[in-house]
XYZ file of C-alpha atoms in Angstrom:
269
model
C -0.012 0.052 -0.027
C 1.310 3.489 -0.904
C -0.029 6.734 0.484
C 0.604 10.490 0.522
C 0.443 12.122 3.904
C 0.357 15.848 3.327
C 1.890 17.956 6.088
C 0.730 21.374 4.955
C 2.363 23.959 7.192
C -0.362 24.502 9.841
C 0.418 26.515 12.973
C 2.265 23.409 14.281
C 3.515 21.184 11.431
C 5.540 19.003 13.788
C 2.414 18.181 15.763
C 0.700 17.154 12.547
C 3.503 14.642 11.701
C 3.356 13.154 15.148
C -0.397 12.665 14.724
C 0.214 11.010 11.299
C 2.850 8.759 12.910
C 0.268 7.757 15.543
C -1.933 6.724 12.682
C 0.792 4.751 11.018
C 1.593 2.934 14.224
C -1.918 1.189 14.080
C -1.765 0.536 10.380
C -0.273 -2.837 11.007
C 2.412 -3.255 8.440
C 3.492 -6.793 7.472
C 5.891 -8.472 5.011
C 2.851 -9.319 2.848
C 1.406 -5.706 3.114
C 4.255 -3.101 3.712
C 3.683 0.689 3.547
C 5.266 3.267 1.329
C 4.700 6.868 2.458
C 5.232 10.011 0.443
C 5.214 12.715 3.129
C 4.777 16.159 1.674
C 5.677 19.279 3.559
C 4.149 22.215 1.705
C 5.625 25.785 1.924
C 3.247 28.353 0.510
C 4.597 30.841 -2.051
C 3.126 34.245 -2.920
C 2.945 35.958 -6.253
C 3.630 34.035 -9.416
C 6.456 31.957 -8.145
C 6.881 28.548 -9.895
C 6.360 25.344 -7.927
C 9.420 23.385 -6.903
C 9.738 19.891 -5.320
C 12.655 18.854 -3.028
C 13.166 15.174 -2.579
C 14.886 14.376 0.741
C 16.616 11.356 2.037
C 15.709 10.478 5.546
C 19.286 9.514 6.025
C 21.035 12.574 4.754
C 19.528 15.996 5.299
C 20.356 19.111 7.237
C 21.857 22.548 7.188
C 24.178 24.480 9.586
C 21.949 27.611 9.486
C 18.504 26.488 8.265
C 15.754 28.937 7.621
C 12.491 28.649 9.570
C 10.777 26.560 6.831
C 13.809 24.362 6.472
C 14.027 23.970 10.229
C 10.423 22.787 10.195
C 11.243 20.351 7.382
C 14.198 19.041 9.384
C 11.995 18.330 12.430
C 9.443 16.556 10.289
C 12.006 14.478 8.423
C 13.750 13.547 11.715
C 10.459 12.310 13.120
C 9.783 10.250 9.992
C 13.276 8.929 9.965
C 12.929 7.718 13.648
C 9.617 5.986 12.691
C 11.123 4.365 9.665
C 14.121 3.056 11.684
C 11.761 1.489 14.167
C 9.502 0.038 11.527
C 11.443 -1.772 8.796
C 8.305 -2.616 6.804
C 7.619 1.073 6.278
C 9.395 3.151 3.503
C 9.220 6.854 3.857
C 10.018 9.380 1.177
C 9.941 12.924 2.505
C 9.370 15.738 0.064
C 9.150 19.517 0.413
C 6.940 21.265 -2.045
C 7.167 25.045 -2.573
C 4.106 26.069 -4.392
C 1.422 28.864 -4.491
C -1.544 28.009 -2.469
C -3.805 28.217 -5.592
C -1.917 25.366 -7.339
C -0.989 23.123 -4.284
C -3.767 20.719 -5.137
C -2.353 20.176 -8.668
C 1.040 19.246 -7.178
C -0.638 16.852 -4.760
C -2.820 15.137 -7.360
C 0.081 15.032 -9.896
C 2.320 13.245 -7.340
C -0.428 10.852 -6.447
C -0.963 9.984 -10.111
C 2.781 9.616 -10.841
C 3.520 7.400 -7.824
C 0.186 5.448 -8.215
C -0.736 5.976 -4.595
C -3.752 4.337 -3.082
C -4.687 7.063 -0.521
C -4.192 10.837 -0.095
C -4.520 11.971 3.452
C -4.771 15.661 4.249
C -5.024 17.334 7.633
C -8.281 19.118 8.515
C -7.994 22.858 8.072
C -9.200 23.619 11.624
C -7.346 22.883 14.893
C -8.463 22.638 18.393
C -7.964 25.562 20.744
C -7.169 25.461 24.422
C -10.887 26.106 25.279
C -12.080 23.145 23.052
C -13.139 25.267 19.928
C -12.095 24.501 16.448
C -10.139 27.425 14.862
C -9.511 28.065 11.198
C -6.076 29.734 10.867
C -5.993 30.083 7.086
C -9.040 29.897 4.718
C -6.620 28.804 1.893
C -6.289 25.400 3.449
C -9.898 24.604 3.112
C -9.760 25.452 -0.662
C -6.776 23.081 -1.013
C -8.692 20.190 0.597
C -11.812 20.842 -1.623
C -9.771 21.099 -4.684
C -7.969 17.855 -3.942
C -11.221 16.144 -3.272
C -12.466 17.241 -6.671
C -9.478 16.232 -8.619
C -7.773 13.305 -6.755
C -6.829 10.301 -8.891
C -7.423 8.010 -5.912
C -9.243 7.879 -2.600
C -8.770 10.812 -0.231
C -9.300 11.193 3.518
C -9.320 14.115 5.930
C -7.365 13.627 9.083
C -9.117 15.397 12.042
C -7.082 15.736 15.181
C -9.223 16.272 18.339
C -6.225 15.756 20.658
C -7.362 12.181 21.312
C -4.368 10.480 19.933
C -1.909 11.339 22.613
C -2.503 7.979 24.528
C -0.811 6.273 21.585
C 2.443 7.817 22.652
C 2.398 6.258 26.077
C 4.017 3.091 24.855
C 7.246 2.577 23.140
C 8.098 3.292 19.532
C 6.238 0.223 18.283
C 3.721 -0.179 21.134
C 0.215 1.167 21.375
C -2.439 1.046 23.928
C -5.758 -0.557 23.112
C -7.661 1.555 20.634
C -11.277 1.287 19.338
C -12.187 2.237 15.695
C -15.531 2.542 13.924
C -16.186 2.556 10.190
C -19.413 3.683 8.659
C -19.914 1.755 5.303
C -22.317 3.104 2.845
C -20.914 1.624 -0.391
C -18.728 2.621 -3.356
C -15.025 2.252 -4.155
C -13.858 4.712 -1.503
C -15.784 2.977 1.288
C -14.427 -0.344 0.130
C -10.991 1.056 0.312
C -11.705 2.415 3.787
C -12.948 -1.077 4.880
C -9.721 -2.525 3.594
C -7.715 -0.078 5.600
C -9.818 -0.576 8.728
C -9.557 -4.389 8.243
C -5.811 -3.950 8.111
C -5.830 -2.094 11.364
C -8.024 -4.815 13.046
C -5.238 -7.374 12.402
C -3.433 -5.661 15.260
C -3.962 -7.339 18.727
C -4.535 -4.018 20.445
C -7.285 -2.836 17.952
C -10.967 -3.269 18.178
C -13.057 -2.522 15.121
C -16.792 -1.966 14.607
C -18.060 -1.790 11.081
C -21.661 -0.343 10.554
C -23.155 -0.860 7.173
C -25.938 1.406 6.053
C -28.555 -0.016 3.736
C -31.645 1.739 2.050
C -34.860 1.070 3.814
C -37.827 -0.936 2.379
C -39.739 2.264 1.731
C -37.056 3.999 -0.307
C -38.281 4.991 -3.783
C -36.468 6.301 -6.787
C -36.926 10.064 -7.513
C -37.593 11.193 -10.971
C -34.380 12.764 -12.427
C -36.277 15.818 -13.444
C -37.138 16.606 -9.849
C -33.456 16.601 -8.711
C -30.797 19.129 -8.809
C -27.306 18.347 -10.283
C -25.998 17.179 -6.844
C -28.804 14.807 -6.378
C -28.437 13.407 -9.883
C -24.743 12.639 -9.146
C -25.790 10.759 -5.987
C -28.498 8.868 -7.873
C -26.063 7.836 -10.650
C -23.646 6.556 -8.035
C -26.481 4.570 -6.254
C -27.675 3.228 -9.673
C -24.262 2.024 -10.555
C -23.782 0.346 -7.128
C -27.103 -1.402 -7.382
C -26.247 -3.025 -10.641
C -23.280 -4.748 -9.086
C -22.669 -7.025 -6.205
C -19.282 -5.568 -5.320
C -20.331 -4.062 -1.994
C -22.090 -7.274 -0.983
C -19.107 -9.483 -1.907
C -16.749 -7.098 -0.010
C -18.833 -7.157 3.162
C -19.396 -10.891 2.923
C -15.612 -11.554 2.552
C -14.937 -9.227 5.600
C -17.523 -11.148 7.651
C -16.167 -14.540 6.673
C -12.453 -13.653 7.450
C -13.223 -12.001 10.774
C -15.966 -14.232 12.072
C -13.649 -15.677 14.599
C -12.042 -12.371 15.664
C -13.536 -11.260 18.992
C -12.188 -7.733 18.428
C -14.167 -7.227 15.255
C -17.915 -6.541 15.194
C -20.012 -6.005 12.032
C -23.543 -4.710 12.016
C -26.043 -3.219 9.658
């Protein structure tokens, strides 16, 4: 499995990368299913500056008098290097991308397509404050997320940090405390990929997984296309396409079969 974990420079980029590492710790890498991570650290440019990618080695990177942006990159790369050293089934490729905000989504999608990644994971544009609220530091980040969602060549996820992942750091570099995950399965290729990822996590002894599948009720009726706006037409087309196949059913049935003896996995609908 390969993935892009985008570390756009929020107010605390180093905190973001630690949160991403927490997620990677529960991703349960194996020899059969290793992980390749392309970790992007974006630096926003102003004006009409051209985009530039810097490919780093987790083994050789540094500067005697780094700029603030480079110092942030150093901290992020050092954290990723430590994680890679402790997890030999994970390959991390750190990159720094200097790009105008208006074209950042193009760089993310282009890299995802070129490297044939399975998942793009972006941090949520809001961060929790000390009083429990969610604060939006830069409205440009929301636009980046929406543009990636509209143009991504693969599945995309939004990582929302509500300061609940700190317990994962109580153990050693490869240890985690018991965690409970829930997956809401509606259907479609993205949900099937989410199920595969959650299934992967559930293979870990310290992970409990609950999968809730949503099905249309008996009284659901089709709406005439002429009565729907464009957004509803799109949802209707997706539903029609899924109803014509048994892919979702096959996926859920296989999941139930393979996890029926796992006490830590619960599936309901």
